[in-house]
Amino acid sequence: MARTTRESKLKPGDQAPHFVTTLDDGSELNSKDLVGTRTILFFYPKDDTPTCTKEACNIRDNYDVLRDHGFAVYGVSGDTPRKHQNFIKKYRLNFPLISDKDHVIARQFDIYGPKQFMGRTFDGIHRTTFVIGKDWKVEHIIHPVVSSDHAAQILEVAG
């Protein structure tokens, strides 16, 4: 299974893109409201797939530790709020999920593009995590992501 990897053109120290989006509960999130809080945006391809589930559950299991380090945590995928609600309920996720169904945010963060899976090429979200500082500047970019130990990856670079 060859996969095309894509690293964002954003670099640590760059201003992170601002966005307005919909959360899993249907409410609106304006990233400007997150200024003043260290924020983790972890982008993943699709709810309820094996690797994405492993990543989300690892974040779930370590969510309190991440919060204790001062992070607000958001998962981002192209799924609808309704699919997000089902994913949250099924796996008892304890953090909000952002619905980026038109891939606007993924494009802003430059992690949407060609991928290969099982011999097929298509456009999609490349699994990448951004740690954003209180000043809304990129502190760290994690790529590639180790889904089964992702919280430790985050804490290692940003803790």
Tab-separated table of N, CA and C in Angstrom:
chain	number	residue	atom	x	y	z
A	1	MET	N	0.838	-1.192	0.000
A	1	MET	CA	0.000	0.000	0.000
A	1	MET	C	0.878	1.248	0.000
A	2	ALA	N	1.197	1.735	-1.134
A	2	ALA	CA	1.962	2.974	-1.227
A	2	ALA	C	1.035	4.143	-0.924
A	3	ARG	N	1.539	5.076	-0.172
A	3	ARG	CA	0.750	6.254	0.172
A	3	ARG	C	1.547	7.496	-0.191
A	4	THR	N	0.877	8.451	-0.754
A	4	THR	CA	1.506	9.724	-1.029
A	4	THR	C	1.472	10.525	0.270
A	5	THR	N	2.600	11.096	0.677
A	5	THR	CA	2.601	11.911	1.884
A	5	THR	C	2.683	13.372	1.485
A	6	ARG	N	2.112	14.180	2.298
A	6	ARG	CA	2.104	15.600	2.005
A	6	ARG	C	2.414	16.338	3.301
A	7	GLU	N	3.460	17.125	3.257
A	7	GLU	CA	3.780	17.952	4.405
A	7	GLU	C	3.299	19.363	4.122
A	8	SER	N	2.740	19.980	5.123
A	8	SER	CA	2.224	21.331	4.994
A	8	SER	C	3.344	22.311	4.680
A	9	LYS	N	3.010	23.340	3.932
A	9	LYS	CA	3.963	24.417	3.685
A	9	LYS	C	4.100	25.302	4.923
A	10	LEU	N	3.141	25.183	5.851
A	10	LEU	CA	3.257	25.921	7.108
A	10	LEU	C	4.444	25.382	7.885
A	11	LYS	N	5.104	26.248	8.599
A	11	LYS	CA	6.261	25.868	9.413
A	11	LYS	C	6.088	26.449	10.816
A	12	PRO	N	6.775	25.867	11.802
A	12	PRO	CA	6.734	26.456	13.143
A	12	PRO	C	7.120	27.933	13.087
A	13	GLY	N	6.357	28.741	13.785
A	13	GLY	CA	6.551	30.192	13.791
A	13	GLY	C	5.601	30.922	12.866
A	14	ASP	N	5.013	30.201	11.902
A	14	ASP	CA	4.039	30.816	10.992
A	14	ASP	C	2.719	31.069	11.718
A	15	GLN	N	2.039	32.096	11.287
A	15	GLN	CA	0.685	32.349	11.775
A	15	GLN	C	-0.223	31.231	11.274
A	16	ALA	N	-0.966	30.601	12.170
A	16	ALA	CA	-1.907	29.553	11.761
A	16	ALA	C	-3.121	30.212	11.113
A	17	PRO	N	-3.691	29.572	10.117
A	17	PRO	CA	-4.879	30.131	9.469
A	17	PRO	C	-6.059	30.211	10.447
A	18	HIS	N	-6.836	31.261	10.297
A	18	HIS	CA	-8.069	31.373	11.082
A	18	HIS	C	-9.212	30.777	10.279
A	19	PHE	N	-10.225	30.320	10.976
A	19	PHE	CA	-11.367	29.682	10.334
A	19	PHE	C	-12.603	29.797	11.218
A	20	VAL	N	-13.740	29.655	10.587
A	20	VAL	CA	-15.030	29.523	11.276
A	20	VAL	C	-15.616	28.222	10.768
A	21	THR	N	-16.062	27.377	11.689
A	21	THR	CA	-16.505	26.048	11.283
A	21	THR	C	-17.607	25.534	12.200
A	22	THR	N	-18.056	24.316	11.909
A	22	THR	CA	-19.111	23.677	12.684
A	22	THR	C	-18.536	22.513	13.479
A	23	LEU	N	-18.918	22.451	14.746
A	23	LEU	CA	-18.515	21.344	15.606
A	23	LEU	C	-19.524	20.209	15.510
A	24	ASP	N	-19.170	19.090	16.127
A	24	ASP	CA	-20.020	17.899	16.100
A	24	ASP	C	-21.426	18.154	16.640
A	25	ASP	N	-21.569	19.083	17.581
A	25	ASP	CA	-22.893	19.352	18.160
A	25	ASP	C	-23.687	20.387	17.359
A	26	GLY	N	-23.129	20.812	16.212
A	26	GLY	CA	-23.805	21.785	15.359
A	26	GLY	C	-23.470	23.226	15.691
A	27	SER	N	-22.766	23.455	16.786
A	27	SER	CA	-22.415	24.821	17.159
A	27	SER	C	-21.255	25.321	16.295
A	28	GLU	N	-21.097	26.630	16.273
A	28	GLU	CA	-20.053	27.255	15.469
A	28	GLU	C	-18.811	27.480	16.315
A	29	LEU	N	-17.661	27.278	15.712
A	29	LEU	CA	-16.385	27.566	16.358
A	29	LEU	C	-15.634	28.554	15.485
A	30	ASN	N	-15.237	29.670	16.087
A	30	ASN	CA	-14.389	30.651	15.422
A	30	ASN	C	-13.008	30.514	16.046
A	31	SER	N	-12.018	30.211	15.231
A	31	SER	CA	-10.676	29.996	15.777
A	31	SER	C	-10.144	31.229	16.500
A	32	LYS	N	-10.650	32.393	16.167
A	32	LYS	CA	-10.196	33.599	16.867
A	32	LYS	C	-10.551	33.543	18.356
A	33	ASP	N	-11.569	32.755	18.692
A	33	ASP	CA	-11.934	32.574	20.100
A	33	ASP	C	-10.933	31.694	20.842
A	34	LEU	N	-10.057	31.021	20.118
A	34	LEU	CA	-9.058	30.144	20.730
A	34	LEU	C	-7.745	30.861	21.002
A	35	VAL	N	-7.590	32.080	20.497
A	35	VAL	CA	-6.380	32.848	20.778
A	35	VAL	C	-6.295	33.008	22.292
A	36	GLY	N	-5.122	32.747	22.844
A	36	GLY	CA	-4.936	32.779	24.290
A	36	GLY	C	-4.929	31.386	24.902
A	37	THR	N	-5.195	30.369	24.078
A	37	THR	CA	-5.188	28.976	24.524
A	37	THR	C	-4.304	28.175	23.592
A	38	ARG	N	-3.445	27.335	24.145
A	38	ARG	CA	-2.686	26.411	23.287
A	38	ARG	C	-3.671	25.392	22.738
A	39	THR	N	-3.592	25.163	21.448
A	39	THR	CA	-4.595	24.344	20.769
A	39	THR	C	-3.933	23.242	19.962
A	40	ILE	N	-4.530	22.070	20.024
A	40	ILE	CA	-4.117	20.941	19.202
A	40	ILE	C	-5.209	20.713	18.171
A	41	LEU	N	-4.836	20.766	16.900
A	41	LEU	CA	-5.736	20.395	15.808
A	41	LEU	C	-5.155	19.140	15.187
A	42	PHE	N	-5.828	18.019	15.388
A	42	PHE	CA	-5.336	16.810	14.736
A	42	PHE	C	-6.277	16.449	13.597
A	43	PHE	N	-5.710	16.481	12.406
A	43	PHE	CA	-6.440	16.193	11.177
A	43	PHE	C	-6.330	14.701	10.895
A	44	TYR	N	-7.459	14.091	10.581
A	44	TYR	CA	-7.480	12.666	10.264
A	44	TYR	C	-8.468	12.442	9.120
A	45	PRO	N	-8.285	11.380	8.334
A	45	PRO	CA	-9.095	11.207	7.128
A	45	PRO	C	-10.578	10.931	7.336
A	46	LYS	N	-10.948	10.022	8.264
A	46	LYS	CA	-12.358	9.614	8.289
A	46	LYS	C	-12.718	8.949	9.610
A	47	ASP	N	-13.888	9.309	10.126
A	47	ASP	CA	-14.408	8.684	11.342
A	47	ASP	C	-14.578	7.181	11.155
A	48	ASP	N	-14.373	6.467	12.246
A	48	ASP	CA	-14.722	5.052	12.365
A	48	ASP	C	-13.955	4.135	11.404
A	49	THR	N	-12.759	4.544	11.008
A	49	THR	CA	-11.874	3.658	10.263
A	49	THR	C	-10.795	3.195	11.247
A	50	PRO	N	-10.151	2.073	11.007
A	50	PRO	CA	-9.264	1.506	12.027
A	50	PRO	C	-8.174	2.451	12.547
A	51	THR	N	-7.410	3.072	11.659
A	51	THR	CA	-6.305	3.920	12.113
A	51	THR	C	-6.822	5.206	12.752
A	52	CYS	N	-7.864	5.781	12.183
A	52	CYS	CA	-8.432	7.012	12.749
A	52	CYS	C	-9.047	6.747	14.118
A	53	THR	N	-9.677	5.605	14.274
A	53	THR	CA	-10.262	5.233	15.564
A	53	THR	C	-9.164	5.038	16.597
A	54	LYS	N	-8.095	4.387	16.202
A	54	LYS	CA	-6.964	4.162	17.109
A	54	LYS	C	-6.404	5.508	17.593
A	55	GLU	N	-6.279	6.455	16.664
A	55	GLU	CA	-5.755	7.779	17.018
A	55	GLU	C	-6.705	8.506	17.951
A	56	ALA	N	-7.982	8.530	17.609
A	56	ALA	CA	-8.971	9.230	18.440
A	56	ALA	C	-9.049	8.624	19.844
A	57	CYS	N	-8.999	7.308	19.926
A	57	CYS	CA	-9.072	6.652	21.236
A	57	CYS	C	-7.814	6.916	22.060
A	58	ASN	N	-6.662	7.017	21.411
A	58	ASN	CA	-5.447	7.359	22.132
A	58	ASN	C	-5.541	8.781	22.698
A	59	ILE	N	-6.076	9.691	21.924
A	59	ILE	CA	-6.292	11.059	22.421
A	59	ILE	C	-7.308	11.036	23.567
A	60	ARG	N	-8.390	10.295	23.392
A	60	ARG	CA	-9.410	10.153	24.447
A	60	ARG	C	-8.779	9.678	25.752
A	61	ASP	N	-7.980	8.629	25.661
A	61	ASP	CA	-7.392	8.035	26.859
A	61	ASP	C	-6.380	8.942	27.541
A	62	ASN	N	-5.865	9.913	26.821
A	62	ASN	CA	-4.860	10.831	27.368
A	62	ASN	C	-5.339	12.278	27.407
A	63	TYR	N	-6.627	12.469	27.219
A	63	TYR	CA	-7.195	13.810	27.129
A	63	TYR	C	-6.940	14.627	28.402
A	64	ASP	N	-7.121	14.016	29.557
A	64	ASP	CA	-6.912	14.754	30.806
A	64	ASP	C	-5.469	15.227	30.939
A	65	VAL	N	-4.518	14.417	30.516
A	65	VAL	CA	-3.108	14.809	30.563
A	65	VAL	C	-2.871	15.988	29.619
A	66	LEU	N	-3.444	15.922	28.424
A	66	LEU	CA	-3.298	17.027	27.473
A	66	LEU	C	-3.920	18.309	28.026
A	67	ARG	N	-5.103	18.184	28.622
A	67	ARG	CA	-5.741	19.365	29.233
A	67	ARG	C	-4.912	19.896	30.388
A	68	ASP	N	-4.338	18.988	31.190
A	68	ASP	CA	-3.490	19.425	32.303
A	68	ASP	C	-2.268	20.199	31.818
A	69	HIS	N	-1.848	19.953	30.589
A	69	HIS	CA	-0.746	20.707	29.981
A	69	HIS	C	-1.242	21.983	29.303
A	70	GLY	N	-2.526	22.284	29.459
A	70	GLY	CA	-3.080	23.545	28.969
A	70	GLY	C	-3.598	23.534	27.552
A	71	PHE	N	-3.802	22.350	26.970
A	71	PHE	CA	-4.243	22.273	25.582
A	71	PHE	C	-5.756	22.175	25.445
A	72	ALA	N	-6.283	22.866	24.445
A	72	ALA	CA	-7.623	22.598	23.936
A	72	ALA	C	-7.396	21.648	22.763
A	73	VAL	N	-8.207	20.608	22.637
A	73	VAL	CA	-7.988	19.572	21.631
A	73	VAL	C	-9.197	19.471	20.707
A	74	TYR	N	-8.936	19.459	19.409
A	74	TYR	CA	-9.988	19.306	18.401
A	74	TYR	C	-9.523	18.321	17.333
A	75	GLY	N	-10.366	17.357	17.028
A	75	GLY	CA	-10.138	16.489	15.885
A	75	GLY	C	-10.814	17.107	14.671
A	76	VAL	N	-10.200	16.972	13.508
A	76	VAL	CA	-10.737	17.578	12.291
A	76	VAL	C	-10.768	16.538	11.171
A	77	SER	N	-11.949	16.331	10.589
A	77	SER	CA	-12.062	15.476	9.405
A	77	SER	C	-13.172	16.015	8.525
A	78	GLY	N	-13.342	15.390	7.386
A	78	GLY	CA	-14.367	15.815	6.440
A	78	GLY	C	-15.744	15.249	6.732
A	79	ASP	N	-15.898	14.573	7.846
A	79	ASP	CA	-17.198	13.989	8.180
A	79	ASP	C	-18.197	15.038	8.642
A	80	THR	N	-19.469	14.709	8.492
A	80	THR	CA	-20.546	15.611	8.891
A	80	THR	C	-20.691	15.625	10.415
A	81	PRO	N	-21.342	16.653	10.959
A	81	PRO	CA	-21.595	16.659	12.402
A	81	PRO	C	-22.322	15.389	12.869
A	82	ARG	N	-23.258	14.902	12.090
A	82	ARG	CA	-23.992	13.691	12.483
A	82	ARG	C	-23.066	12.470	12.571
A	83	LYS	N	-22.186	12.304	11.589
A	83	LYS	CA	-21.222	11.196	11.651
A	83	LYS	C	-20.295	11.368	12.849
A	84	HIS	N	-19.885	12.614	13.098
A	84	HIS	CA	-19.049	12.883	14.270
A	84	HIS	C	-19.774	12.487	15.555
A	85	GLN	N	-21.044	12.825	15.666
A	85	GLN	CA	-21.798	12.472	16.871
A	85	GLN	C	-21.823	10.965	17.073
A	86	ASN	N	-22.024	10.215	15.998
A	86	ASN	CA	-22.034	8.749	16.098
A	86	ASN	C	-20.664	8.218	16.518
A	87	PHE	N	-19.603	8.789	15.959
A	87	PHE	CA	-18.239	8.385	16.291
A	87	PHE	C	-17.942	8.671	17.767
A	88	ILE	N	-18.331	9.857	18.210
A	88	ILE	CA	-18.130	10.242	19.612
A	88	ILE	C	-18.873	9.290	20.540
A	89	LYS	N	-20.114	9.011	20.210
A	89	LYS	CA	-20.925	8.137	21.058
A	89	LYS	C	-20.371	6.710	21.088
A	90	LYS	N	-20.023	6.184	19.930
A	90	LYS	CA	-19.546	4.804	19.824
A	90	LYS	C	-18.266	4.577	20.622
A	91	TYR	N	-17.353	5.572	20.592
A	91	TYR	CA	-16.053	5.407	21.247
A	91	TYR	C	-15.886	6.274	22.498
A	92	ARG	N	-16.977	6.891	22.934
A	92	ARG	CA	-16.966	7.719	24.151
A	92	ARG	C	-15.852	8.767	24.110
A	93	LEU	N	-15.752	9.451	22.981
A	93	LEU	CA	-14.732	10.483	22.840
A	93	LEU	C	-15.097	11.668	23.730
A	94	ASN	N	-14.102	12.277	24.323
A	94	ASN	CA	-14.314	13.338	25.312
A	94	ASN	C	-13.772	14.692	24.856
A	95	PHE	N	-13.696	14.888	23.555
A	95	PHE	CA	-13.233	16.153	22.989
A	95	PHE	C	-14.064	16.422	21.733
A	96	PRO	N	-14.158	17.684	21.325
A	96	PRO	CA	-14.983	18.020	20.157
A	96	PRO	C	-14.309	17.678	18.834
A	97	LEU	N	-15.155	17.411	17.854
A	97	LEU	CA	-14.705	17.149	16.497
A	97	LEU	C	-15.224	18.237	15.573
A	98	ILE	N	-14.370	18.673	14.677
A	98	ILE	CA	-14.695	19.716	13.712
A	98	ILE	C	-15.103	19.059	12.398
A	99	SER	N	-16.213	19.523	11.849
A	99	SER	CA	-16.670	19.046	10.552
A	99	SER	C	-16.100	19.957	9.467
A	100	ASP	N	-15.218	19.392	8.669
A	100	ASP	CA	-14.584	20.130	7.570
A	100	ASP	C	-14.988	19.459	6.259
A	101	LYS	N	-16.317	19.359	6.057
A	101	LYS	CA	-16.822	18.547	4.948
A	101	LYS	C	-16.435	19.072	3.569
A	102	ASP	N	-16.145	20.335	3.442
A	102	ASP	CA	-15.682	20.879	2.162
A	102	ASP	C	-14.157	21.006	2.115
A	103	HIS	N	-13.502	20.544	3.171
A	103	HIS	CA	-12.034	20.527	3.278
A	103	HIS	C	-11.405	21.914	3.215
A	104	VAL	N	-12.152	22.911	3.628
A	104	VAL	CA	-11.651	24.288	3.619
A	104	VAL	C	-10.489	24.439	4.601
A	105	ILE	N	-10.656	23.918	5.810
A	105	ILE	CA	-9.612	24.067	6.835
A	105	ILE	C	-8.386	23.247	6.451
A	106	ALA	N	-8.600	22.019	5.990
A	106	ALA	CA	-7.465	21.184	5.572
A	106	ALA	C	-6.677	21.864	4.452
A	107	ARG	N	-7.380	22.520	3.541
A	107	ARG	CA	-6.683	23.248	2.469
A	107	ARG	C	-5.922	24.444	3.043
A	108	GLN	N	-6.533	25.161	3.996
A	108	GLN	CA	-5.853	26.298	4.611
A	108	GLN	C	-4.552	25.858	5.287
A	109	PHE	N	-4.591	24.677	5.908
A	109	PHE	CA	-3.411	24.157	6.591
A	109	PHE	C	-2.505	23.367	5.630
A	110	ASP	N	-2.892	23.316	4.370
A	110	ASP	CA	-2.113	22.713	3.295
A	110	ASP	C	-1.836	21.229	3.521
A	111	ILE	N	-2.867	20.506	3.975
A	111	ILE	CA	-2.700	19.067	4.167
A	111	ILE	C	-3.808	18.283	3.461
A	112	TYR	N	-4.397	18.887	2.450
A	112	TYR	CA	-5.393	18.209	1.627
A	112	TYR	C	-4.814	18.076	0.231
A	113	GLY	N	-4.806	16.862	-0.289
A	113	GLY	CA	-4.268	16.680	-1.628
A	113	GLY	C	-4.200	15.218	-2.006
A	114	PRO	N	-3.465	14.912	-3.066
A	114	PRO	CA	-3.420	13.547	-3.604
A	114	PRO	C	-2.903	12.533	-2.594
A	115	LYS	N	-3.579	11.387	-2.568
A	115	LYS	CA	-3.197	10.250	-1.730
A	115	LYS	C	-3.364	8.990	-2.567
A	116	GLN	N	-2.668	7.956	-2.173
A	116	GLN	CA	-2.845	6.652	-2.803
A	116	GLN	C	-3.219	5.647	-1.736
A	117	PHE	N	-4.179	4.790	-2.069
A	117	PHE	CA	-4.566	3.716	-1.171
A	117	PHE	C	-5.076	2.562	-2.013
A	118	MET	N	-4.459	1.418	-1.831
A	118	MET	CA	-4.842	0.209	-2.556
A	118	MET	C	-4.882	0.427	-4.071
A	119	GLY	N	-3.855	1.120	-4.573
A	119	GLY	CA	-3.733	1.322	-6.007
A	119	GLY	C	-4.590	2.423	-6.586
A	120	ARG	N	-5.340	3.090	-5.755
A	120	ARG	CA	-6.221	4.157	-6.219
A	120	ARG	C	-5.684	5.501	-5.754
A	121	THR	N	-5.703	6.493	-6.619
A	121	THR	CA	-5.284	7.846	-6.251
A	121	THR	C	-6.517	8.720	-6.102
A	122	PHE	N	-6.549	9.508	-5.038
A	122	PHE	CA	-7.680	10.394	-4.758
A	122	PHE	C	-7.186	11.533	-3.880
A	123	ASP	N	-7.973	12.581	-3.777
A	123	ASP	CA	-7.642	13.682	-2.877
A	123	ASP	C	-8.235	13.409	-1.505
A	124	GLY	N	-7.478	13.757	-0.480
A	124	GLY	CA	-7.959	13.543	0.881
A	124	GLY	C	-7.103	14.284	1.887
A	125	ILE	N	-7.509	14.173	3.144
A	125	ILE	CA	-6.781	14.785	4.259
A	125	ILE	C	-5.584	13.903	4.601
A	126	HIS	N	-4.428	14.516	4.747
A	126	HIS	CA	-3.226	13.813	5.184
A	126	HIS	C	-3.140	13.940	6.708
A	127	ARG	N	-3.032	12.810	7.370
A	127	ARG	CA	-3.012	12.771	8.837
A	127	ARG	C	-1.846	13.625	9.352
A	128	THR	N	-2.172	14.716	9.987
A	128	THR	CA	-1.180	15.679	10.465
A	128	THR	C	-1.745	16.381	11.689
A	129	THR	N	-0.882	16.695	12.647
A	129	THR	CA	-1.311	17.419	13.841
A	129	THR	C	-0.544	18.727	13.957
A	130	PHE	N	-1.283	19.775	14.286
A	130	PHE	CA	-0.698	21.095	14.503
A	130	PHE	C	-0.870	21.467	15.968
A	131	VAL	N	0.225	21.871	16.593
A	131	VAL	CA	0.182	22.440	17.937
A	131	VAL	C	0.308	23.938	17.733
A	132	ILE	N	-0.711	24.659	18.182
A	132	ILE	CA	-0.791	26.103	17.951
A	132	ILE	C	-0.700	26.815	19.285
A	133	GLY	N	0.166	27.823	19.339
A	133	GLY	CA	0.398	28.558	20.575
A	133	GLY	C	-0.714	29.541	20.900
A	134	LYS	N	-0.617	30.117	22.077
A	134	LYS	CA	-1.606	31.092	22.538
A	134	LYS	C	-1.712	32.291	21.601
A	135	ASP	N	-0.622	32.595	20.880
A	135	ASP	CA	-0.602	33.714	19.931
A	135	ASP	C	-1.106	33.296	18.545
A	136	TRP	N	-1.609	32.077	18.433
A	136	TRP	CA	-2.133	31.461	17.214
A	136	TRP	C	-1.043	31.299	16.150
A	137	LYS	N	0.170	31.076	16.622
A	137	LYS	CA	1.260	30.718	15.719
A	137	LYS	C	1.536	29.222	15.864
A	138	VAL	N	1.930	28.619	14.750
A	138	VAL	CA	2.248	27.196	14.758
A	138	VAL	C	3.492	26.976	15.621
A	139	GLU	N	3.358	26.115	16.633
A	139	GLU	CA	4.504	25.752	17.472
A	139	GLU	C	5.183	24.493	16.935
A	140	HIS	N	4.361	23.494	16.596
A	140	HIS	CA	4.888	22.208	16.133
A	140	HIS	C	3.936	21.602	15.119
A	141	ILE	N	4.504	20.840	14.190
A	141	ILE	CA	3.720	20.069	13.228
A	141	ILE	C	4.172	18.619	13.356
A	142	ILE	N	3.227	17.743	13.578
A	142	ILE	CA	3.554	16.325	13.722
A	142	ILE	C	3.082	15.589	12.475
A	143	HIS	N	4.076	15.075	11.747
A	143	HIS	CA	3.835	14.303	10.529
A	143	HIS	C	5.103	13.523	10.241
A	144	PRO	N	5.098	12.249	10.231
A	144	PRO	CA	3.932	11.373	10.323
A	144	PRO	C	3.456	11.197	11.773
A	145	VAL	N	2.208	10.814	11.887
A	145	VAL	CA	1.561	10.588	13.172
A	145	VAL	C	1.615	9.099	13.493
A	146	VAL	N	1.922	8.776	14.740
A	146	VAL	CA	1.829	7.399	15.226
A	146	VAL	C	0.495	7.304	15.964
A	147	SER	N	-0.498	6.779	15.283
A	147	SER	CA	-1.874	6.813	15.793
A	147	SER	C	-2.035	6.160	17.153
A	148	SER	N	-1.361	5.050	17.383
A	148	SER	CA	-1.544	4.312	18.637
A	148	SER	C	-0.849	4.973	19.818
A	149	ASP	N	-0.003	5.978	19.567
A	149	ASP	CA	0.739	6.638	20.642
A	149	ASP	C	0.815	8.141	20.396
A	150	HIS	N	-0.268	8.675	19.839
A	150	HIS	CA	-0.222	10.061	19.382
A	150	HIS	C	-0.113	11.080	20.514
A	151	ALA	N	-0.799	10.857	21.607
A	151	ALA	CA	-0.708	11.806	22.726
A	151	ALA	C	0.728	11.922	23.213
A	152	ALA	N	1.443	10.809	23.278
A	152	ALA	CA	2.852	10.859	23.696
A	152	ALA	C	3.682	11.658	22.699
A	153	GLN	N	3.375	11.505	21.403
A	153	GLN	CA	4.073	12.304	20.373
A	153	GLN	C	3.855	13.783	20.629
A	154	ILE	N	2.625	14.145	20.909
A	154	ILE	CA	2.293	15.559	21.150
A	154	ILE	C	3.041	16.072	22.363
A	155	LEU	N	2.984	15.319	23.458
A	155	LEU	CA	3.636	15.757	24.696
A	155	LEU	C	5.150	15.810	24.552
A	156	GLU	N	5.699	14.927	23.740
A	156	GLU	CA	7.148	14.921	23.535
A	156	GLU	C	7.625	16.202	22.873
A	157	VAL	N	6.870	16.701	21.899
A	157	VAL	CA	7.315	17.920	21.200
A	157	VAL	C	6.790	19.200	21.833
A	158	ALA	N	5.668	19.112	22.541
A	158	ALA	CA	5.021	20.348	22.987
A	158	ALA	C	4.714	20.402	24.478
A	159	GLY	N	4.983	19.330	25.187
A	159	GLY	CA	4.606	19.261	26.600
A	159	GLY	C	5.310	20.262	27.433
